Amino acid sequence: MRSILSVARAQLATALRERITLFWFLAFPLFLLTLLALIFSNVGTEVDEMTFDVTLVNLDRPVAGTADFSAGIVEVFRRLGEPRGEGQDPLFALHVPEQGADVPAYVESELAALRVGNRAAVVLIPEGFSASVARAALAPEENATSKLVVHTSAGRTSSDLVVSILDQVFVSVDREILTKLGLFDSSRALVLEERGVGSQGGGFRYVDFLLPGIVIMGFFTAGLFSVPGTILFGREQRILRAYWVTPLNVPRYFAGFALGHLGLCVLQFACVVLLGRFAFGARVDLLRPLPLLYLILAVVTFLALGFLVAALARTANAGMAIANIANMPMMFLGGLFFPIGELPVALRAVMLANPVTYLADGLRASTGTGAGVLPTAATIAVPVAWIALCIVVAVFRLRWDVER
Amino acid sequence: MDQAAVRVTNLRKSYGEVHAVDGVTFVVPAAHVFTLLGPNGAGKTTTLEILEGIRDADEGEIEVLGQRVRRIDRTIKERMGVLLQEGNFEPYLRVKEVLRLFASFFHSPRSPSEVLREVSLEEKANAYVKTLSGGQRQRLALGVALINDPDLIFLDEPTTGLDPQARRNIWSLVTGLTDAGKTIILTTHYMEEAESLSHLVCIMDHGRLIAQGSPRELAAQLGRETLIEFVAQAGVAPSPEFLGPACKAVRRDGDLILVETGDLVATMARLLEWSAAAASPLAGMTVRQPNLEDVFLSMTGRRLRE
């Protein structure tokens, strides 16, 4: 046991002192997590966490003594511009012209702001709005309509979202008006009950989807590059041979090596999870039994994969070449960073043979951060089959000493 | 004969059609330095690898430290120390960590700090392996070979590539080990090293053992001849007949001419006559006694380093 722990300690110390290993083991996963979390920070953010810059200009001046429907609209916007709760931001950061302002000039400047992306929408309540609403409500046979003008920025997601929100708001406002006029019975309205699936509640958040992917990627690159690198370099440089002339045998060395590798993966996992949680507010809980099972399965699978590469390569350079060739398709066709959509048949075959796909899917399903599109049994069976395959090849092909 | 530390009988190892070791038999007495000498491909490294437990023999009997074994097992390794040819350690481990790591492989290791002192690496205890010089690395390798206080030590070309000072440092450590009663099996390319350290020398060529004995005994196989060496001019060399009956042989080794003689004065007189007649000066002439290199040359017609 003493020798196993010593080999593990040496393995850990060596990896943490070597800059290249340290970069791939720790810096790269943290860098990638930061990069993707920053770039796609809005993806999956719930609407109730977002604030849109919206301008409202009321041009309606109803005649005294008639109904002022535009005041109701203004009130709706004013409410949407209030904080949603204590410590929470409002849905709309509302911009309105000041008293006595030059309204046409103000509208022009707000449209300019919309063009450069500083506004999500500019809403105009046209002149005569209240009169047209009253006409439309009281004399529907005239097919009169009342219109609000909403200026948006084409193709901008925030504009699309504001239009969608306003659509919903005005359907409600419309119903309210009709109800007040006795033309709509809200108790008979069709009710939609929405039920989310595949998440722990709170909706889809990209960082929660990304974090398990980054953890799996870290284990994957660690196994794929570090294992053959250490074994093949050690073999070539006769570092391993120095062990074989002592009482240390291959099984003990392997046990120490695997233990050291596990230690490195735990360290890497801790860094990634802490960064995700404290820098990007990730809420995904990976420390429950089922996610832990997938994490251990991932470490073992990629450790075995590393030994497979070491078994197939004759030199350290060849080992790195094989690892590099395997790296890209396995990593990017494993659904680590983005959900895998429809793929051409050839790529789909790679995806379905890829243990990364199953581990990432299984881990996400177990944490509620992904829909879990693959059968649960497959997410365990396929990686186990890969482990078995790698062990068989490594036992028969891997040479632990320089060949004569 | 003293008690044997290693006894090898009819050892054979082949790689396909190549007989790397072809029926080698020798005995290494305890507390002796036993040197395997031979050119590259002679079979000495394979012989050593079998005794170190890295490879298995195809045939033959091996008795190590009183145990007759088919292959070198864990219990024998507990009593063995090995300095490998071109051996290496993890470049990002510190010197003391390397010793601690190897100490953990044995049941009763020595203290790493004691070994560090013995190989004079105390000042480098915290240095990474990759920062060590060639001589310091070899001293570390020797320290690793000594970490279990072994009875039998293998030193496979321990001074190759080292400067003369570093080489002498290793020699003095080896001498200290034999004084402490350790048995050492050494391979080397350096004749001076073999002659100054070895009690017994075994010369191998083409997988076979062609001579064995102490350096003095082996040199004596050439008789009482003295060697005259000089560089031939324009490829001409005197014939043994011209140099007279005292001349035993005239050999050519590249540009170098070697004259073996039983009567230095008589042969030298004839050689000077030949030089004057042939108008060929005896450039770089030296007179010396035969050494192991000459033994090997006389037996195989080749030099050890060819």
XYZ file of C-alpha atoms in Angstrom:
710
model
C 0.000 0.000 0.000
C 2.912 2.305 0.819
C 4.296 1.943 -2.689
C 0.869 2.591 -4.260
C 0.436 5.811 -2.279
C 3.978 6.902 -3.163
C 3.385 6.384 -6.874
C 0.093 8.316 -6.593
C 1.832 11.173 -4.755
C 4.639 11.281 -7.325
C 2.116 11.266 -10.156
C 0.200 14.136 -8.565
C 3.328 16.178 -7.826
C 4.724 15.714 -11.324
C 1.478 16.725 -13.018
C 1.046 19.828 -10.871
C 4.608 20.987 -11.521
C 4.603 20.562 -15.254
C 3.254 23.681 -16.934
C 1.760 21.950 -19.967
C -0.073 19.373 -17.876
C -1.205 22.056 -15.484
C -2.574 24.117 -18.369
C -4.587 21.280 -19.876
C -5.626 19.895 -16.522
C -6.697 23.062 -14.751
C -6.284 26.270 -16.724
C -7.990 25.126 -19.924
C -11.253 23.844 -18.377
C -11.501 26.995 -16.244
C -10.750 29.192 -19.252
C -13.320 27.414 -21.419
C -15.960 27.596 -18.710
C -15.334 31.327 -18.326
C -15.323 31.962 -22.057
C -18.496 30.036 -22.876
C -20.331 31.262 -19.794
C -19.544 34.879 -20.723
C -20.324 34.555 -24.428
C -23.587 32.714 -23.887
C -24.511 34.354 -20.608
C -27.983 35.302 -21.912
C -28.791 31.908 -23.372
C -31.401 30.279 -21.185
C -31.608 33.210 -18.790
C -35.201 33.319 -17.653
C -37.222 36.271 -18.891
C -38.108 37.132 -15.330
C -34.403 37.771 -14.711
C -33.984 40.117 -17.681
C -34.574 43.868 -18.046
C -35.424 45.482 -21.385
C -34.922 49.126 -22.263
C -38.297 50.223 -23.636
C -39.417 53.708 -24.640
C -43.065 54.709 -24.392
C -44.388 57.863 -26.062
C -48.054 58.701 -25.619
C -49.383 60.906 -28.450
C -53.034 60.317 -27.557
C -54.951 63.381 -26.282
C -58.541 62.199 -25.577
C -61.313 64.751 -25.489
C -62.323 65.651 -21.952
C -65.216 63.556 -20.705
C -64.445 60.592 -22.962
C -62.724 57.345 -21.945
C -58.911 57.596 -21.672
C -57.703 54.161 -22.727
C -54.142 55.381 -23.355
C -53.852 56.183 -19.622
C -54.501 52.497 -18.957
C -51.734 51.522 -21.350
C -49.359 54.009 -19.717
C -50.264 52.543 -16.348
C -49.501 49.020 -17.614
C -46.059 50.163 -18.772
C -45.448 52.047 -15.530
C -46.120 48.845 -13.593
C -43.845 46.844 -15.865
C -41.188 49.448 -15.091
C -41.377 48.818 -11.351
C -39.110 46.299 -9.564
C -40.644 42.812 -9.630
C -39.847 42.232 -5.996
C -37.479 43.229 -3.289
C -33.971 43.434 -4.681
C -35.168 42.486 -8.162
C -34.863 44.446 -11.387
C -37.967 45.560 -13.330
C -38.972 43.833 -16.548
C -38.809 47.158 -18.426
C -36.388 50.010 -17.886
C -38.959 52.540 -19.044
C -37.943 55.677 -20.956
C -40.583 58.422 -21.397
C -40.293 62.015 -22.650
C -39.966 64.633 -19.982
C -42.679 67.188 -19.416
C -42.525 69.843 -22.146
C -40.018 67.932 -24.246
C -39.948 68.218 -28.048
C -41.802 64.936 -28.667
C -40.951 64.389 -32.388
C -37.252 65.037 -31.652
C -37.452 62.715 -28.666
C -38.980 59.955 -30.800
C -36.203 60.410 -33.375
C -33.471 60.145 -30.744
C -35.088 57.039 -29.227
C -35.353 55.385 -32.642
C -31.656 56.122 -33.150
C -30.949 54.455 -29.794
C -33.012 51.462 -30.943
C -30.923 51.181 -34.118
C -27.668 50.942 -32.166
C -29.102 48.446 -29.717
C -29.598 50.727 -26.725
C -33.360 50.164 -26.775
C -35.233 46.890 -27.176
C -38.371 48.636 -28.436
C -39.936 52.067 -28.903
C -43.717 52.031 -28.357
C -45.924 54.840 -29.670
C -49.547 55.333 -28.560
C -50.911 57.140 -31.617
C -53.076 60.194 -31.576
C -56.780 59.286 -31.325
C -55.999 55.913 -29.749
C -58.667 56.140 -27.040
C -61.368 57.098 -29.516
C -60.466 54.192 -31.817
C -60.505 51.718 -28.887
C -63.958 52.897 -27.870
C -65.189 52.627 -31.437
C -63.771 49.141 -31.865
C -65.297 47.949 -28.591
C -68.717 49.443 -28.966
C -69.276 49.031 -32.689
C -67.463 45.820 -33.684
C -69.524 45.533 -36.876
C -67.550 48.510 -38.248
C -64.353 46.389 -38.109
C -62.549 49.314 -36.630
C -59.183 48.476 -35.062
C -57.049 50.266 -32.512
C -53.340 50.118 -33.067
C -50.258 50.596 -30.953
C -47.061 51.187 -32.911
C -44.077 49.165 -31.666
C -40.710 49.908 -33.283
C -38.270 47.036 -32.969
C -34.784 46.225 -34.131
C -35.054 43.468 -36.741
C -33.353 40.229 -35.766
C -32.484 41.391 -32.253
C -33.562 38.811 -29.659
C -34.385 41.426 -27.031
C -36.754 43.191 -29.456
C -38.468 39.920 -30.333
C -38.889 39.126 -26.669
C -40.404 42.570 -25.932
C -42.891 42.167 -28.780
C -43.818 38.748 -27.446
C -44.257 40.142 -23.915
C -46.335 43.081 -25.180
C -48.501 40.698 -27.207
C -49.332 38.804 -24.033
C -49.840 41.987 -22.044
C -52.230 43.472 -24.599
C -54.247 40.288 -24.902
C -54.805 40.628 -21.157
C -55.557 44.350 -21.468
C -57.951 43.628 -24.305
C -59.768 41.010 -22.229
C -59.916 43.389 -19.320
C -61.567 46.067 -21.452
C -64.023 43.571 -22.963
C -64.799 42.129 -19.548
C -65.530 45.620 -18.226
C -67.803 46.233 -21.186
C -69.564 42.886 -20.476
C -68.439 41.327 -23.730
C -66.152 38.570 -22.325
C -66.628 35.970 -19.563
C -63.201 35.244 -18.121
C -64.466 32.264 -16.070
C -65.138 30.379 -19.310
C -61.808 31.111 -20.851
C -59.560 28.272 -21.886
C -56.772 27.864 -19.345
C -53.290 26.590 -20.314
C -51.355 24.833 -17.600
C -47.632 24.721 -18.357
C -45.472 21.982 -16.886
C -41.735 21.972 -17.399
C -39.813 18.701 -17.792
C -36.132 17.782 -17.467
C -35.165 20.456 -15.038
C -35.210 21.019 -11.347
C -37.421 23.993 -11.828
C -36.408 27.519 -12.607
C -36.032 26.822 -16.354
C -33.024 26.226 -18.558
C -29.826 28.049 -17.580
C -26.831 27.698 -19.892
C -24.237 27.686 -17.136
C -26.007 24.760 -15.459
C -26.033 22.945 -18.784
C -22.389 23.879 -19.458
C -20.851 22.975 -16.114
C -21.350 19.174 -16.296
C -20.024 19.352 -19.883
C -16.870 21.146 -18.764
C -16.342 18.631 -15.960
C -16.655 15.730 -18.410
C -14.377 17.516 -20.898
C -11.738 17.977 -18.188
C -11.814 14.280 -17.315
C -11.765 13.430 -21.006
C -8.693 15.509 -21.925
C -6.939 14.399 -18.733
C -7.418 10.751 -19.606
C -6.803 11.067 -23.311
C -3.601 13.138 -23.116
C -2.118 12.736 -19.679
C -2.279 8.934 -19.436
C -0.550 8.024 -22.718
C 1.823 10.981 -22.247
C 2.991 9.708 -18.883
C 3.121 6.027 -19.822
C 4.760 6.429 -23.236
C 7.216 9.117 -22.127
C 8.068 7.009 -19.072
C 8.599 3.979 -21.261
C 10.691 5.822 -23.826
C 12.821 7.581 -21.242
C 13.243 4.342 -19.256
C 11.617 5.930 -16.231
C 9.306 2.929 -15.923
C 12.175 0.489 -16.338
C 13.747 1.864 -13.172
C 10.593 0.685 -11.346
C 10.612 -2.811 -12.830
C 14.030 -3.647 -11.359
C 12.590 -3.030 -7.875
C 9.899 -5.064 -6.098
C 7.255 -2.697 -7.529
C 5.212 -4.586 -10.107
C 2.860 -3.422 -12.859
C -0.425 -3.924 -10.909
C 0.877 -1.850 -7.988
C 2.221 0.828 -10.282
C -1.078 0.897 -12.139
C -3.018 1.216 -8.874
C -0.809 4.133 -7.797
C -1.077 5.755 -11.197
C -4.873 5.446 -11.231
C -5.094 6.832 -7.698
C -2.917 9.820 -8.623
C -5.034 10.397 -11.718
C -8.190 10.287 -9.617
C -6.639 12.860 -7.273
C -5.957 15.169 -10.201
C -9.505 14.761 -11.477
C -10.927 15.575 -8.022
C -8.798 18.727 -7.916
C -9.894 19.701 -11.396
C -13.540 19.009 -10.535
C -13.327 21.160 -7.399
C -11.834 24.106 -9.317
C -14.399 23.938 -12.128
C -17.382 23.610 -9.782
C -16.202 26.409 -7.491
C -15.624 28.758 -10.439
C -19.004 27.865 -11.936
C -20.804 28.363 -8.652
C -19.179 31.538 -7.394
C -18.352 33.342 -10.637
C -21.333 32.380 -12.756
C -23.967 31.393 -10.225
C -24.282 27.782 -11.357
C -26.802 25.903 -9.239
C -26.331 22.408 -10.577
C -25.679 19.900 -7.774
C -23.149 17.269 -8.860
C -22.515 15.835 -5.426
C -25.562 13.615 -5.226
C -25.204 9.813 -5.568
C -26.309 9.441 -9.190
C -24.225 12.328 -10.602
C -21.269 11.037 -8.566
C -21.721 7.612 -10.131
C -21.510 9.190 -13.595
C -18.475 11.247 -12.588
C -16.600 8.172 -11.350
C -17.669 6.267 -14.457
C -16.322 9.142 -16.580
C -12.926 9.177 -14.799
C -12.572 5.398 -15.222
C -13.748 5.430 -18.857
C -11.288 8.122 -19.900
C -8.473 6.580 -17.858
C -9.107 3.340 -19.770
C -9.282 5.298 -23.034
C -5.860 6.788 -22.247
C -4.466 3.301 -21.745
C -5.994 2.249 -25.059
C -4.119 5.094 -26.802
C -0.916 4.109 -24.980
C -1.425 0.523 -26.124
C -1.900 1.533 -29.749
C 1.107 3.865 -29.979
C 4.737 2.837 -30.181
C 6.151 6.233 -29.233
C 5.092 9.222 -27.143
C 4.775 11.342 -30.295
C 2.546 8.746 -31.943
C 0.464 8.620 -28.753
C -0.059 12.374 -28.810
C -0.970 12.228 -32.497
C -3.619 9.542 -31.855
C -4.968 11.517 -28.891
C -5.196 14.681 -30.991
C -7.010 12.890 -33.801
C -9.503 11.371 -31.365
C -9.927 14.538 -29.325
C -11.860 16.869 -31.626
C -14.597 14.545 -32.928
C -15.102 12.939 -29.535
C -15.267 16.256 -27.714
C -17.426 18.188 -30.164
C -19.690 15.280 -31.082
C -20.353 14.421 -27.487
C -22.774 17.214 -26.663
C -20.448 18.684 -24.080
C -20.995 22.353 -24.799
C -24.196 22.495 -26.815
C -27.168 20.173 -27.126
C -26.737 17.898 -30.116
C -29.368 18.556 -32.717
C -29.968 16.828 -35.979
C -26.707 15.550 -37.459
C -25.795 13.928 -40.774
C -25.779 10.120 -40.595
C -21.959 9.800 -40.484
C -21.625 12.275 -37.639
C -24.567 10.709 -35.873
C -22.733 7.357 -35.991
C -19.679 8.954 -34.381
C -21.903 10.538 -31.765
C -23.621 7.267 -30.936
C -20.320 5.374 -30.629
C -18.822 8.110 -28.491
C -18.710 7.399 -24.748
C -18.594 11.151 -24.107
C -22.156 11.465 -25.482
C -23.506 8.926 -23.014
C -21.625 10.226 -20.011
C -22.578 13.853 -20.700
C -26.201 12.905 -21.314
C -26.369 10.660 -18.248
C -24.753 13.249 -16.015
C -27.065 16.018 -17.218
C -30.154 13.848 -16.876
C -29.103 12.905 -13.346
C -28.671 16.545 -12.385
C -31.749 17.814 -14.202
C -29.716 20.102 -16.461
C -30.524 18.230 -19.646
C -33.463 16.410 -21.117
C -31.722 13.024 -21.069
C -32.375 11.993 -24.663
C -30.611 8.616 -24.363
C -31.904 5.610 -22.399
C -30.470 5.594 -18.873
C -29.237 2.007 -19.262
C -27.256 3.016 -22.359
C -25.593 5.916 -20.548
C -24.014 3.355 -18.230
C -23.687 0.310 -20.499
C -21.867 2.051 -23.364
C -19.090 3.572 -21.182
C -18.733 0.213 -19.384
C -18.366 -1.511 -22.762
C -15.657 1.012 -23.692
C -13.840 0.318 -20.425
C -13.948 -3.431 -21.133
C -12.675 -2.926 -24.693
C -9.834 -0.675 -23.543
C -8.784 -3.111 -20.808
C -8.698 -6.046 -23.223
C -6.605 -4.145 -25.783
C -4.292 -2.710 -23.103
C -3.693 -6.105 -21.486
C -2.684 -7.660 -24.799
C -0.944 -4.760 -26.484
C 0.438 -2.320 -23.938
C 4.180 -2.679 -23.366
C 5.444 -1.373 -20.063
C 9.088 -1.408 -21.072
C 11.130 -0.419 -24.093
C 11.014 -3.054 -26.777
C 14.231 -4.575 -27.905
C 36.619 -19.995 -4.645
C 34.716 -17.517 -2.431
C 30.991 -17.960 -1.931
C 29.166 -17.175 -5.176
C 26.737 -14.235 -5.266
C 25.655 -15.139 -8.803
C 26.089 -18.386 -10.700
C 24.997 -18.532 -14.341
C 25.105 -21.774 -16.302
C 24.557 -22.145 -20.031
C 22.389 -19.024 -20.284
C 20.655 -18.516 -23.634
C 18.385 -15.832 -25.036
C 17.387 -15.380 -28.680
C 15.396 -12.727 -30.544
C 14.177 -14.508 -33.630
C 17.249 -15.717 -35.473
C 19.613 -13.603 -33.381
C 21.280 -15.408 -30.484
C 21.824 -12.482 -28.138
C 23.182 -14.722 -25.378
C 24.495 -18.063 -26.543
C 25.373 -20.470 -23.744
C 27.106 -18.180 -21.262
C 28.465 -19.597 -17.998
C 30.146 -17.636 -15.229
C 30.383 -17.240 -11.478
C 30.436 -13.948 -9.589
C 32.075 -14.357 -6.160
C 30.527 -12.392 -3.304
C 32.107 -9.030 -2.435
C 33.806 -8.795 -5.832
C 33.491 -6.390 -8.746
C 32.670 -8.498 -11.777
C 32.847 -6.717 -15.122
C 31.153 -7.751 -18.339
C 33.162 -6.380 -21.231
C 32.311 -6.414 -24.891
C 31.357 -4.290 -27.880
C 27.763 -3.253 -28.603
C 25.687 -6.311 -29.459
C 28.028 -8.683 -27.582
C 25.147 -9.818 -25.334
C 26.268 -8.224 -22.097
C 23.195 -5.981 -21.743
C 20.821 -8.906 -22.377
C 22.724 -10.990 -19.812
C 22.397 -8.171 -17.344
C 18.694 -7.637 -18.118
C 18.027 -11.302 -17.394
C 19.844 -11.069 -14.069
C 18.016 -7.814 -13.225
C 14.648 -9.455 -13.852
C 13.720 -7.314 -16.875
C 13.788 -10.253 -19.288
C 13.430 -14.001 -18.974
C 16.074 -16.389 -20.277
C 15.153 -18.990 -22.875
C 17.426 -21.568 -21.283
C 20.006 -21.917 -18.568
C 20.279 -21.935 -14.815
C 20.523 -18.886 -12.627
C 21.452 -18.831 -8.982
C 21.323 -15.432 -7.295
C 22.235 -14.801 -3.655
C 21.953 -18.476 -2.873
C 18.581 -18.996 -4.585
C 18.236 -20.996 -7.762
C 15.497 -19.269 -9.770
C 13.791 -19.453 -13.134
C 13.222 -15.715 -13.074
C 14.215 -12.935 -10.711
C 11.353 -12.480 -8.276
C 10.336 -9.924 -5.676
C 12.323 -11.480 -2.806
C 15.554 -11.310 -4.789
C 14.770 -7.767 -5.933
C 14.539 -6.787 -2.273
C 18.284 -7.545 -2.063
C 19.286 -6.088 -5.449
C 20.179 -2.571 -6.503
C 20.286 -1.546 -10.153
C 21.778 1.448 -11.924
C 20.342 1.202 -15.414
C 22.059 2.158 -18.631
C 20.373 5.397 -19.795
C 17.994 5.133 -16.863
C 15.892 8.154 -15.963
C 13.625 9.570 -13.307
C 10.577 11.828 -13.446
C 12.038 15.225 -14.398
C 9.667 17.174 -12.133
C 10.384 15.199 -8.973
C 12.881 16.527 -6.462
C 15.975 14.484 -5.659
C 14.782 13.578 -2.169
C 11.330 12.702 -3.526
C 12.870 10.251 -5.983
C 14.712 8.538 -3.149
C 11.579 8.483 -0.970
C 9.566 7.044 -3.870
C 12.021 4.203 -4.444
C 12.430 3.634 -0.710
C 8.682 2.955 -0.517
C 9.082 -0.029 -2.868
C 11.226 -1.968 -0.346
C 10.455 -3.564 2.995
C 13.466 -2.218 4.869
C 14.876 0.776 3.051
C 17.645 3.048 4.239
C 16.972 6.613 5.177
C 16.968 8.794 2.020
C 19.005 11.490 3.788
C 21.711 8.944 4.642
C 21.857 7.864 0.992
C 21.929 11.492 -0.148
C 24.974 12.010 2.069
C 26.646 8.891 0.713
C 26.320 10.003 -2.909
C 27.154 13.637 -2.018
C 23.835 15.076 -3.187
C 22.724 16.722 0.051
C 22.911 20.186 -1.498
C 20.689 19.048 -4.349
C 18.058 17.398 -2.145
C 15.368 19.897 -3.204
C 16.445 20.255 -6.822
C 14.265 18.896 -9.608
C 15.792 15.958 -11.475
C 15.685 17.919 -14.721
C 18.086 20.520 -13.318
C 20.812 18.000 -12.421
C 24.027 17.643 -14.392
C 24.974 14.296 -15.947
C 27.259 13.435 -13.055
C 24.649 14.393 -10.465
C 22.028 12.272 -12.227
C 24.328 9.267 -12.175
C 25.003 9.818 -8.479
C 21.243 9.976 -7.914
C 20.849 6.758 -9.914
C 23.513 5.189 -7.727
C 21.690 6.459 -4.641
C 18.467 4.835 -5.908
C 20.393 1.582 -6.460
C 21.610 1.761 -2.847
C 18.334 2.789 -1.168
C 17.567 -0.782 -0.037
C 21.117 -1.507 1.178
C 21.457 -4.252 -1.444
C 23.835 -7.201 -1.342
C 24.105 -7.339 -5.124
C 24.473 -4.182 -7.226
C 24.237 -3.914 -11.007
C 25.990 -0.939 -12.572
C 25.261 -0.810 -16.297
C 27.700 1.653 -17.863
C 27.600 3.964 -14.856
C 30.072 6.534 -16.192
C 29.169 6.743 -19.876
C 29.078 10.357 -21.001
C 30.551 11.739 -17.790
C 33.565 14.024 -17.584
C 36.758 12.586 -16.015
C 36.104 14.190 -12.634
C 32.530 12.883 -12.414
C 33.791 9.469 -13.520
C 36.356 9.392 -10.736
C 33.676 10.354 -8.202
C 31.642 7.317 -9.244
C 34.731 5.096 -9.097
C 35.459 6.139 -5.545
C 31.842 5.351 -4.572
C 32.113 1.896 -6.183
C 35.388 1.221 -4.386
C 33.687 2.153 -1.103
C 30.892 -0.319 -1.831
C 33.240 -3.234 -2.441
C 35.080 -2.332 0.734
C 31.702 -2.643 2.482
C 31.359 -6.206 1.130
C 28.860 -5.556 -1.671
C 28.957 -7.617 -4.852
C 28.981 -5.521 -7.994
C 28.272 -6.540 -11.565
C 29.539 -3.829 -13.875
C 29.453 -3.193 -17.583
C 31.571 -0.497 -19.159
C 33.141 0.710 -22.368
C 36.103 2.192 -20.543
C 39.164 -0.074 -20.247
C 40.676 2.086 -17.567
C 37.474 1.742 -15.533
C 37.373 -2.032 -15.912
C 41.067 -2.378 -15.057
C 40.961 -0.150 -12.014
C 37.667 -1.391 -10.503
C 37.319 -5.054 -11.461
C 38.375 -8.122 -9.556
C 37.117 -10.280 -12.402
C 36.468 -9.513 -16.064
C 34.359 -11.530 -18.442
C 34.818 -10.683 -22.132
C 31.829 -11.337 -24.396
C 31.478 -11.248 -28.149
C 28.580 -12.374 -30.384
C 26.637 -13.640 -27.360
C 29.474 -15.880 -26.193
C 31.960 -15.618 -23.388
C 35.411 -15.597 -24.920
C 37.654 -14.996 -21.898
C 37.444 -14.452 -18.166
C 39.809 -13.773 -15.334
C 41.299 -10.869 -13.437
C 42.549 -7.948 -15.573
C 46.136 -9.012 -14.807
C 45.441 -12.640 -15.775
C 43.813 -11.611 -19.029
C 46.635 -9.283 -19.977
C 49.079 -12.067 -19.149
C 47.410 -14.201 -21.814
C 49.318 -12.089 -24.303
C 52.573 -13.313 -22.709
C 55.314 -10.950 -21.640
C 55.122 -8.915 -24.799
C 55.574 -5.186 -24.874
C 53.602 -3.142 -27.355
C 55.104 -0.480 -29.607
C 52.475 1.763 -31.234
C 53.012 4.357 -33.942
C 51.138 5.951 -36.827
C 52.055 4.557 -40.223
C 53.057 7.015 -42.929
C 51.644 6.438 -46.394
C 50.244 3.080 -45.315
C 53.572 1.293 -45.059
C 54.394 -1.047 -42.152
C 57.409 -3.238 -41.342
C 57.087 -7.015 -41.724
C 57.561 -9.230 -38.620
C 60.438 -10.941 -40.451
C 62.303 -7.651 -40.882
C 61.878 -6.849 -37.178
C 63.529 -10.138 -36.204
C 62.610 -13.177 -34.073
C 61.734 -11.143 -30.960
C 58.770 -9.635 -32.799
C 55.643 -11.725 -32.163
C 53.232 -9.873 -34.395
C 52.619 -6.695 -36.345
C 48.963 -5.582 -36.430
C 47.310 -2.713 -38.175
C 44.422 -0.838 -36.554
C 43.473 1.879 -39.012
C 46.503 4.137 -39.331
C 47.930 2.733 -36.119
C 50.605 0.027 -36.259
C 51.003 -2.257 -33.214
C 54.163 -4.268 -32.807
C 54.233 -7.018 -30.154
C 57.685 -7.885 -28.988
C 59.360 -10.075 -26.391
C 62.591 -8.023 -26.581
C 61.976 -4.309 -26.679
C 65.593 -3.255 -27.291
C 66.220 -5.632 -30.197
C 62.917 -4.883 -31.910
C 63.328 -1.143 -31.394
C 66.770 -1.215 -33.061
C 65.336 -3.014 -36.104
C 62.362 -0.654 -36.188
C 64.632 2.395 -36.323
C 66.547 0.790 -39.216
C 63.254 0.200 -41.037
C 62.163 3.770 -40.401
C 65.364 5.172 -41.923
C 65.254 2.819 -44.924
C 61.559 3.425 -45.628
C 61.835 7.169 -44.917
C 58.808 6.694 -42.671
C 59.034 8.476 -39.315
C 57.564 6.626 -36.300
C 54.964 9.329 -35.653
C 53.379 9.377 -32.175
C 55.324 6.343 -31.037
C 54.482 4.944 -27.572
C 55.701 1.902 -25.707
C 53.325 0.227 -23.203
C 52.212 -2.979 -21.593
C 49.134 -4.812 -23.002
C 45.729 -3.944 -21.559
C 42.237 -5.417 -21.821
C 41.699 -3.645 -25.118
C 44.710 -5.473 -26.533
C 43.385 -8.750 -25.151
C 40.096 -8.163 -26.928
C 41.860 -7.047 -30.101
C 44.118 -10.105 -30.129
C 41.113 -12.411 -29.591
C 38.645 -10.892 -32.041
C 40.680 -8.731 -34.376
C 38.369 -5.821 -33.465
C 38.380 -3.051 -30.923
C 35.783 -2.972 -28.139
C 34.223 0.273 -29.339
C 33.822 -0.782 -32.972
